[in-house]
Amino acid sequence: MTAPVVVVGSLNVDRTYRVRRLPAAGHTIHARSRSTAAGGKGANQAVAAALLGADVALVGAVGDDQGGDDLVESVAAAGVDVTGIVRVDAPTGEAVVLVDADAENLIVVSGGANLCLDAAAVTSAVRAARFVVAGFEVPDDAVLAAAARARELGARFVLNPSPMRRLPAGLLGPGALLVVNEHELAMLAGGDATVGERARAASGRLGGCDVLVTLGARGALLHEASTGHPAEIVAPRVDAVDTTGCGDAFMGALVAGLAADLDPAAAATRAVEAGAFAATRPGAQSSYPTSEELTRWRRDRQ
Ligand code: RIB
């Protein structure tokens, strides 16, 4: 595949339960409603980027089952190139998503087929790209292969290490972009320092990569190694109904903006808007805006 944006990541069938309050350990609670939809951080990010006009391909793994068929079909329907999605001998990934009355969520992922994505599948699928995006719902070997292909192709490597685990040595370096939330940043560079100071410390520890920290309803903070100064991006205020997949909407919009030659701060600003927009609608992919919707939404809010 030769799309300018290639996402190497997961596809999951999301089983979502709306609840009044997220349960505590040992509690049994009733759901108010339930639904099934396409999800997975990789698929969500690819769909978000495609809806905003990016030419994007997804490299991932699904099982040879109904869930796999449905996911590939829905991602393709959003305009994503799915030729890099392989079928493996494991059940398609699934996620149980609980969403409470305050729009907060709690997610448990059963990786299944995603955990079978190997380096060979990634290396052979990524033939040309300007941006290679990878996440942590697939194995280290696949992520390392994505980074290696980005280096070989002269593409920018964008890492969203979620759910966080130890970063393989040498994964990031100058020119790479790391996108983390505050909890993930704390695992990389903890302490009492400000977010900007911790972003700079993480950049220093990770080979001088740029670091973009998502701050939920507060927006984001961009630390570019070349300037050394943090830039804060304030999020629009919204009435959130469901925050599931908002970080993926952010990632997709970010890379769509970079692929459209926006500078990193402008791309991050659009990403913050896309994440905020996504919080106003239920679900993950079902909540993502097209370019026209985002433009209209921005105009209506002025
Ligand atoms: O970021 C939200 C996503 O996390 C869900 O779609 C779920 O599948 C998990 O991957």
mmCIF file of C-alpha atoms and ligand atoms in Angstrom:
data_model
loop_
_atom_site.group_PDB
_atom_site.id
_atom_site.type_symbol
_atom_site.label_atom_id
_atom_site.label_comp_id
_atom_site.label_asym_id
_atom_site.label_seq_id
_atom_site.Cartn_x
_atom_site.Cartn_y
_atom_site.Cartn_z
ATOM 1 C CA MET A 1 0.000 0.000 0.000
ATOM 2 C CA THR A 2 1.207 3.479 -0.769
ATOM 3 C CA ALA A 3 -1.154 5.865 1.055
ATOM 4 C CA PRO A 4 0.543 8.973 2.529
ATOM 5 C CA VAL A 5 -0.805 8.039 5.971
ATOM 6 C CA VAL A 6 -0.431 4.459 7.201
ATOM 7 C CA VAL A 7 -1.803 3.430 10.590
ATOM 8 C CA VAL A 8 -0.405 0.228 12.121
ATOM 9 C CA GLY A 9 -2.821 -0.717 14.867
ATOM 10 C CA SER A 10 -5.775 -2.582 16.250
ATOM 11 C CA LEU A 11 -9.314 -3.383 15.179
ATOM 12 C CA ASN A 12 -11.849 -4.399 17.846
ATOM 13 C CA VAL A 13 -15.528 -5.150 18.026
ATOM 14 C CA ASP A 14 -16.708 -2.734 20.741
ATOM 15 C CA ARG A 15 -19.472 -4.002 23.059
ATOM 16 C CA THR A 16 -20.627 -0.848 24.782
ATOM 17 C CA TYR A 17 -22.799 -0.711 27.909
ATOM 18 C CA ARG A 18 -24.223 2.617 29.102
ATOM 19 C CA VAL A 19 -24.329 2.672 32.895
ATOM 20 C CA ARG A 20 -25.254 5.276 35.486
ATOM 21 C CA ARG A 21 -21.995 4.935 37.360
ATOM 22 C CA LEU A 22 -18.843 2.901 36.628
ATOM 23 C CA PRO A 23 -18.840 -0.136 38.952
ATOM 24 C CA ALA A 24 -16.450 -0.559 41.869
ATOM 25 C CA ALA A 25 -14.603 -3.852 42.432
ATOM 26 C CA GLY A 26 -16.998 -6.622 43.470
ATOM 27 C CA HIS A 27 -20.138 -4.776 42.303
ATOM 28 C CA THR A 28 -22.746 -5.986 39.835
ATOM 29 C CA ILE A 29 -24.715 -3.286 38.063
ATOM 30 C CA HIS A 30 -27.412 -3.018 35.399
ATOM 31 C CA ALA A 31 -26.707 -1.430 32.024
ATOM 32 C CA ARG A 32 -29.173 1.175 30.720
ATOM 33 C CA SER A 33 -28.512 0.144 27.130
ATOM 34 C CA ARG A 34 -26.004 -1.759 25.036
ATOM 35 C CA SER A 35 -24.670 -1.581 21.510
ATOM 36 C CA THR A 36 -22.055 -3.154 19.254
ATOM 37 C CA ALA A 37 -19.873 -1.093 16.923
ATOM 38 C CA ALA A 38 -16.541 -1.016 15.128
ATOM 39 C CA GLY A 39 -13.638 0.101 17.302
ATOM 40 C CA GLY A 40 -10.000 -0.490 18.117
ATOM 41 C CA LYS A 41 -7.571 2.389 18.434
ATOM 42 C CA GLY A 42 -5.906 1.754 15.074
ATOM 43 C CA ALA A 43 -9.184 1.499 13.153
ATOM 44 C CA ASN A 44 -10.609 4.510 14.968
ATOM 45 C CA GLN A 45 -7.580 6.641 14.110
ATOM 46 C CA ALA A 46 -7.604 5.577 10.463
ATOM 47 C CA VAL A 47 -11.336 6.301 10.133
ATOM 48 C CA ALA A 48 -10.985 9.685 11.858
ATOM 49 C CA ALA A 49 -8.193 10.668 9.450
ATOM 50 C CA ALA A 50 -10.117 9.427 6.384
ATOM 51 C CA LEU A 51 -13.277 11.345 7.341
ATOM 52 C CA LEU A 52 -11.157 14.496 7.496
ATOM 53 C CA GLY A 53 -9.929 13.925 3.966
ATOM 54 C CA ALA A 54 -6.653 12.040 4.458
ATOM 55 C CA ASP A 55 -5.599 9.280 2.091
ATOM 56 C CA VAL A 56 -5.059 6.579 4.717
ATOM 57 C CA ALA A 57 -4.354 2.861 4.942
ATOM 58 C CA LEU A 58 -4.694 0.551 7.934
ATOM 59 C CA VAL A 59 -2.331 -2.343 8.680
ATOM 60 C CA GLY A 60 -3.740 -4.745 11.248
ATOM 61 C CA ALA A 61 -5.036 -8.243 11.924
ATOM 62 C CA VAL A 62 -8.511 -9.708 12.348
ATOM 63 C CA GLY A 63 -9.803 -13.249 12.733
ATOM 64 C CA ASP A 64 -11.502 -15.288 10.056
ATOM 65 C CA ASP A 65 -14.898 -14.632 11.606
ATOM 66 C CA GLN A 66 -17.987 -12.438 11.385
ATOM 67 C CA GLY A 67 -16.431 -9.730 13.581
ATOM 68 C CA GLY A 68 -13.429 -9.549 11.266
ATOM 69 C CA ASP A 69 -15.669 -9.295 8.183
ATOM 70 C CA ASP A 70 -17.746 -6.531 9.781
ATOM 71 C CA LEU A 71 -14.716 -4.512 10.883
ATOM 72 C CA VAL A 72 -12.962 -4.656 7.519
ATOM 73 C CA GLU A 73 -16.212 -3.698 5.777
ATOM 74 C CA SER A 74 -16.912 -0.737 8.054
ATOM 75 C CA VAL A 75 -13.361 0.634 7.905
ATOM 76 C CA ALA A 76 -13.375 0.310 4.100
ATOM 77 C CA ALA A 77 -16.758 2.081 3.958
ATOM 78 C CA ALA A 78 -15.123 5.079 5.656
ATOM 79 C CA GLY A 79 -12.634 5.256 2.780
ATOM 80 C CA VAL A 80 -9.653 3.520 4.415
ATOM 81 C CA ASP A 81 -7.399 1.248 2.308
ATOM 82 C CA VAL A 82 -7.781 -2.169 3.970
ATOM 83 C CA THR A 83 -5.419 -4.223 1.778
ATOM 84 C CA GLY A 84 -2.891 -4.364 4.646
ATOM 85 C CA ILE A 85 -5.311 -6.061 7.054
ATOM 86 C CA VAL A 86 -4.378 -9.726 7.424
ATOM 87 C CA ARG A 87 -6.565 -12.641 8.542
ATOM 88 C CA VAL A 88 -5.064 -14.749 11.304
ATOM 89 C CA ASP A 89 -5.975 -17.894 13.212
ATOM 90 C CA ALA A 90 -7.319 -16.153 16.322
ATOM 91 C CA PRO A 91 -10.644 -14.521 17.176
ATOM 92 C CA THR A 92 -11.084 -10.890 16.184
ATOM 93 C CA GLY A 93 -10.241 -8.451 18.981
ATOM 94 C CA GLU A 94 -13.027 -7.323 21.262
ATOM 95 C CA ALA A 95 -13.456 -4.525 23.768
ATOM 96 C CA VAL A 96 -15.985 -4.139 26.564
ATOM 97 C CA VAL A 97 -16.690 -0.439 26.977
ATOM 98 C CA LEU A 98 -18.602 1.005 29.939
ATOM 99 C CA VAL A 99 -19.786 4.598 29.601
ATOM 100 C CA ASP A 100 -21.269 6.414 32.589
ATOM 101 C CA ALA A 101 -23.691 9.339 32.916
ATOM 102 C CA ASP A 102 -20.741 11.776 33.090
ATOM 103 C CA ALA A 103 -19.467 10.545 29.688
ATOM 104 C CA GLU A 104 -16.446 8.848 31.289
ATOM 105 C CA ASN A 105 -15.491 5.372 30.171
ATOM 106 C CA LEU A 106 -13.718 2.246 31.272
ATOM 107 C CA ILE A 107 -12.459 -0.198 28.636
ATOM 108 C CA VAL A 108 -11.248 -3.805 28.783
ATOM 109 C CA VAL A 109 -9.648 -5.117 25.593
ATOM 110 C CA SER A 110 -9.239 -8.759 24.610
ATOM 111 C CA GLY A 111 -6.573 -8.394 21.916
ATOM 112 C CA GLY A 112 -7.171 -11.696 20.057
ATOM 113 C CA ALA A 113 -6.093 -11.356 16.423
ATOM 114 C CA ASN A 114 -4.426 -7.984 17.077
ATOM 115 C CA LEU A 115 -1.771 -9.800 19.103
ATOM 116 C CA CYS A 116 -0.880 -11.891 16.037
ATOM 117 C CA LEU A 117 0.149 -8.926 13.894
ATOM 118 C CA ASP A 118 3.810 -9.586 13.142
ATOM 119 C CA ALA A 119 6.723 -7.603 11.751
ATOM 120 C CA ALA A 120 6.624 -9.365 8.379
ATOM 121 C CA ALA A 121 3.019 -8.331 7.751
ATOM 122 C CA VAL A 122 3.863 -4.709 8.610
ATOM 123 C CA THR A 123 7.081 -4.613 6.567
ATOM 124 C CA SER A 124 5.440 -6.028 3.459
ATOM 125 C CA ALA A 125 2.338 -3.827 3.731
ATOM 126 C CA VAL A 126 4.027 -0.451 4.247
ATOM 127 C CA ARG A 127 5.594 0.285 0.860
ATOM 128 C CA ALA A 128 5.392 4.082 0.777
ATOM 129 C CA ALA A 129 4.142 6.655 3.250
ATOM 130 C CA ARG A 130 4.755 10.169 4.546
ATOM 131 C CA PHE A 131 3.426 9.389 8.021
ATOM 132 C CA VAL A 132 3.468 6.018 9.780
ATOM 133 C CA VAL A 133 1.322 5.911 12.915
ATOM 134 C CA ALA A 134 1.537 3.080 15.451
ATOM 135 C CA GLY A 135 -0.245 2.206 18.697
ATOM 136 C CA PHE A 136 0.234 -0.267 21.519
ATOM 137 C CA GLU A 137 -2.735 -2.577 20.998
ATOM 138 C CA VAL A 138 -0.450 -4.584 18.696
ATOM 139 C CA PRO A 139 2.829 -6.358 19.643
ATOM 140 C CA ASP A 140 6.215 -4.641 19.988
ATOM 141 C CA ASP A 141 7.530 -6.428 16.876
ATOM 142 C CA ALA A 142 4.823 -4.825 14.753
ATOM 143 C CA VAL A 143 5.454 -1.396 16.270
ATOM 144 C CA LEU A 144 9.228 -1.718 15.781
ATOM 145 C CA ALA A 145 8.675 -2.787 12.161
ATOM 146 C CA ALA A 146 6.445 0.259 11.638
ATOM 147 C CA ALA A 147 9.171 2.546 13.018
ATOM 148 C CA ALA A 148 11.836 0.844 10.891
ATOM 149 C CA ARG A 149 9.732 1.199 7.716
ATOM 150 C CA ALA A 150 9.153 4.876 8.531
ATOM 151 C CA ARG A 151 12.916 5.394 8.822
ATOM 152 C CA GLU A 152 13.619 3.524 5.562
ATOM 153 C CA LEU A 153 10.960 5.496 3.687
ATOM 154 C CA GLY A 154 11.897 8.875 5.171
ATOM 155 C CA ALA A 155 8.399 9.077 6.683
ATOM 156 C CA ARG A 156 7.540 10.677 10.017
ATOM 157 C CA PHE A 157 6.866 8.097 12.754
ATOM 158 C CA VAL A 158 3.996 9.028 15.076
ATOM 159 C CA LEU A 159 3.589 6.861 18.183
ATOM 160 C CA ASN A 160 0.525 6.709 20.413
ATOM 161 C CA PRO A 161 1.632 4.199 23.074
ATOM 162 C CA SER A 162 -1.783 3.339 24.394
ATOM 163 C CA PRO A 163 -2.377 1.250 26.437
ATOM 164 C CA MET A 164 1.051 2.162 27.818
ATOM 165 C CA ARG A 165 3.801 -0.409 28.370
ATOM 166 C CA ARG A 166 7.568 -0.149 28.390
ATOM 167 C CA LEU A 167 8.812 1.506 25.197
ATOM 168 C CA PRO A 168 11.237 -0.740 23.263
ATOM 169 C CA ALA A 169 14.740 0.749 23.145
ATOM 170 C CA GLY A 170 15.467 2.917 20.128
ATOM 171 C CA LEU A 171 11.842 3.161 19.052
ATOM 172 C CA LEU A 172 11.820 6.953 18.964
ATOM 173 C CA GLY A 173 14.380 9.502 17.898
ATOM 174 C CA PRO A 174 14.726 12.929 16.324
ATOM 175 C CA GLY A 175 11.865 13.663 13.954
ATOM 176 C CA ALA A 176 9.468 11.204 15.588
ATOM 177 C CA LEU A 177 6.327 12.464 17.312
ATOM 178 C CA LEU A 178 5.103 10.917 20.571
ATOM 179 C CA VAL A 179 1.445 11.497 21.506
ATOM 180 C CA VAL A 180 0.528 10.641 25.100
ATOM 181 C CA ASN A 181 -2.066 11.580 27.679
ATOM 182 C CA GLU A 182 -1.124 12.890 31.122
ATOM 183 C CA HIS A 183 -1.153 9.443 32.763
ATOM 184 C CA GLU A 184 1.073 8.024 30.047
ATOM 185 C CA LEU A 185 3.403 11.026 30.314
ATOM 186 C CA ALA A 186 3.668 10.458 34.078
ATOM 187 C CA MET A 187 4.877 6.902 33.382
ATOM 188 C CA LEU A 188 7.615 8.288 31.115
ATOM 189 C CA ALA A 189 8.600 11.329 33.160
ATOM 190 C CA GLY A 190 6.965 11.553 36.576
ATOM 191 C CA GLY A 191 7.628 13.933 39.441
ATOM 192 C CA ASP A 192 6.233 17.267 40.518
ATOM 193 C CA ALA A 193 7.191 19.171 37.379
ATOM 194 C CA THR A 194 4.666 20.879 35.115
ATOM 195 C CA VAL A 195 3.312 19.089 32.054
ATOM 196 C CA GLY A 196 5.598 21.204 29.859
ATOM 197 C CA GLU A 197 8.658 20.301 31.910
ATOM 198 C CA ARG A 198 7.744 16.621 31.882
ATOM 199 C CA ALA A 199 7.170 16.712 28.113
ATOM 200 C CA ARG A 200 10.651 18.198 27.678
ATOM 201 C CA ALA A 201 12.142 15.557 30.001
ATOM 202 C CA ALA A 202 10.397 12.769 28.048
ATOM 203 C CA SER A 203 11.706 14.200 24.786
ATOM 204 C CA GLY A 204 15.237 14.237 26.213
ATOM 205 C CA ARG A 205 14.973 10.636 27.384
ATOM 206 C CA LEU A 206 13.501 9.453 24.091
ATOM 207 C CA GLY A 207 16.107 10.629 21.645
ATOM 208 C CA GLY A 208 14.850 14.165 21.101
ATOM 209 C CA CYS A 209 11.442 13.349 19.657
ATOM 210 C CA ASP A 210 8.619 15.906 19.684
ATOM 211 C CA VAL A 211 5.999 15.274 22.389
ATOM 212 C CA LEU A 212 2.304 16.138 22.215
ATOM 213 C CA VAL A 213 0.360 15.681 25.454
ATOM 214 C CA THR A 214 -3.425 15.398 25.347
ATOM 215 C CA LEU A 215 -5.083 17.025 28.356
ATOM 216 C CA GLY A 216 -8.705 15.883 27.932
ATOM 217 C CA ALA A 217 -11.215 18.732 28.231
ATOM 218 C CA ARG A 218 -8.316 21.172 28.774
ATOM 219 C CA GLY A 219 -6.800 20.686 25.321
ATOM 220 C CA ALA A 220 -3.204 19.717 24.590
ATOM 221 C CA LEU A 221 0.409 20.760 25.002
ATOM 222 C CA LEU A 222 2.973 20.520 22.221
ATOM 223 C CA HIS A 223 6.695 20.327 22.956
ATOM 224 C CA GLU A 224 8.753 20.591 19.786
ATOM 225 C CA ALA A 225 12.397 19.664 20.351
ATOM 226 C CA SER A 226 13.507 22.280 17.801
ATOM 227 C CA THR A 227 12.057 25.203 19.773
ATOM 228 C CA GLY A 228 12.173 23.790 23.305
ATOM 229 C CA HIS A 229 9.119 25.891 24.214
ATOM 230 C CA PRO A 230 5.791 24.278 25.084
ATOM 231 C CA ALA A 231 2.742 25.513 23.140
ATOM 232 C CA GLU A 232 -0.628 25.162 24.866
ATOM 233 C CA ILE A 233 -3.754 24.486 22.846
ATOM 234 C CA VAL A 234 -7.033 25.205 24.630
ATOM 235 C CA ALA A 235 -9.999 22.935 23.879
ATOM 236 C CA PRO A 236 -13.452 24.323 23.096
ATOM 237 C CA ARG A 237 -15.947 23.751 25.919
ATOM 238 C CA VAL A 238 -18.523 21.090 25.072
ATOM 239 C CA ASP A 239 -21.312 19.133 26.748
ATOM 240 C CA ALA A 240 -19.765 15.681 26.575
ATOM 241 C CA VAL A 241 -21.985 12.607 26.202
ATOM 242 C CA ASP A 242 -19.315 9.953 25.554
ATOM 243 C CA THR A 243 -15.526 10.308 25.629
ATOM 244 C CA THR A 244 -14.869 6.869 24.109
ATOM 245 C CA GLY A 245 -12.360 7.144 21.278
ATOM 246 C CA CYS A 246 -11.869 10.911 21.612
ATOM 247 C CA GLY A 247 -8.109 10.364 21.831
ATOM 248 C CA ASP A 248 -8.300 8.405 18.578
ATOM 249 C CA ALA A 249 -10.277 11.216 16.923
ATOM 250 C CA PHE A 250 -7.466 13.517 18.089
ATOM 251 C CA MET A 251 -4.787 11.233 16.585
ATOM 252 C CA GLY A 252 -6.608 10.833 13.269
ATOM 253 C CA ALA A 253 -7.203 14.566 12.934
ATOM 254 C CA LEU A 254 -3.617 15.322 13.918
ATOM 255 C CA VAL A 255 -2.115 13.146 11.241
ATOM 256 C CA ALA A 256 -4.693 14.247 8.653
ATOM 257 C CA GLY A 257 -3.637 17.832 9.387
ATOM 258 C CA LEU A 258 0.067 17.000 9.129
ATOM 259 C CA ALA A 259 -0.562 15.173 5.841
ATOM 260 C CA ALA A 260 -2.343 18.310 4.592
ATOM 261 C CA ASP A 261 0.853 20.246 5.396
ATOM 262 C CA LEU A 262 -0.464 22.078 8.450
ATOM 263 C CA ASP A 263 2.323 22.944 10.872
ATOM 264 C CA PRO A 264 2.310 20.813 14.053
ATOM 265 C CA ALA A 265 0.618 23.487 16.217
ATOM 266 C CA ALA A 266 -2.157 24.033 13.638
ATOM 267 C CA ALA A 267 -2.625 20.271 13.205
ATOM 268 C CA ALA A 268 -2.795 19.867 16.991
ATOM 269 C CA THR A 269 -5.388 22.642 17.202
ATOM 270 C CA ARG A 270 -7.589 20.845 14.676
ATOM 271 C CA ALA A 271 -6.997 17.594 16.546
ATOM 272 C CA VAL A 272 -8.196 19.170 19.794
ATOM 273 C CA GLU A 273 -11.355 20.347 18.011
ATOM 274 C CA ALA A 274 -11.983 16.906 16.509
ATOM 275 C CA GLY A 275 -11.579 15.269 19.926
ATOM 276 C CA ALA A 276 -13.994 17.753 21.498
ATOM 277 C CA PHE A 277 -16.502 17.243 18.680
ATOM 278 C CA ALA A 278 -16.303 13.453 19.147
ATOM 279 C CA ALA A 279 -17.181 13.834 22.844
ATOM 280 C CA THR A 280 -20.542 15.377 21.907
ATOM 281 C CA ARG A 281 -21.768 12.207 20.169
ATOM 282 C CA PRO A 282 -22.086 8.608 21.364
ATOM 283 C CA GLY A 283 -19.621 5.901 20.349
ATOM 284 C CA ALA A 284 -16.147 6.052 18.856
ATOM 285 C CA GLN A 285 -16.110 6.007 15.032
ATOM 286 C CA SER A 286 -19.782 6.993 14.938
ATOM 287 C CA SER A 287 -18.866 10.250 16.713
ATOM 288 C CA TYR A 288 -16.141 11.415 14.326
ATOM 289 C CA PRO A 289 -16.649 14.492 12.127
ATOM 290 C CA THR A 290 -16.112 14.953 8.419
ATOM 291 C CA SER A 291 -14.188 18.075 7.361
ATOM 292 C CA GLU A 292 -17.478 19.802 6.499
ATOM 293 C CA GLU A 293 -19.027 18.950 9.876
ATOM 294 C CA LEU A 294 -15.984 20.207 11.739
ATOM 295 C CA THR A 295 -15.898 23.459 9.753
ATOM 296 C CA ARG A 296 -19.647 24.059 10.310
ATOM 297 C CA TRP A 297 -19.318 23.223 14.015
ATOM 298 C CA ARG A 298 -16.410 25.661 14.420
ATOM 299 C CA ARG A 299 -18.341 28.404 12.587
ATOM 300 C CA ASP A 300 -21.533 27.829 14.602
ATOM 301 C CA ARG A 301 -19.597 28.164 17.838
ATOM 302 C CA GLN A 302 -18.123 31.577 16.995
HETATM 303 O O1 RIB B 1 -9.849 4.346 22.260
HETATM 304 C C1 RIB B 1 -11.077 3.678 22.227
HETATM 305 C C2 RIB B 1 -10.874 2.256 21.759
HETATM 306 O O2 RIB B 1 -10.096 1.581 22.728
HETATM 307 C C3 RIB B 1 -12.134 1.456 21.641
HETATM 308 O O3 RIB B 1 -12.711 1.542 20.348
HETATM 309 C C4 RIB B 1 -11.683 0.061 22.039
HETATM 310 O O4 RIB B 1 -11.803 -0.874 21.007
HETATM 311 C C5 RIB B 1 -10.248 0.206 22.509
HETATM 312 O O5 RIB B 1 -9.348 -0.138 21.532
#
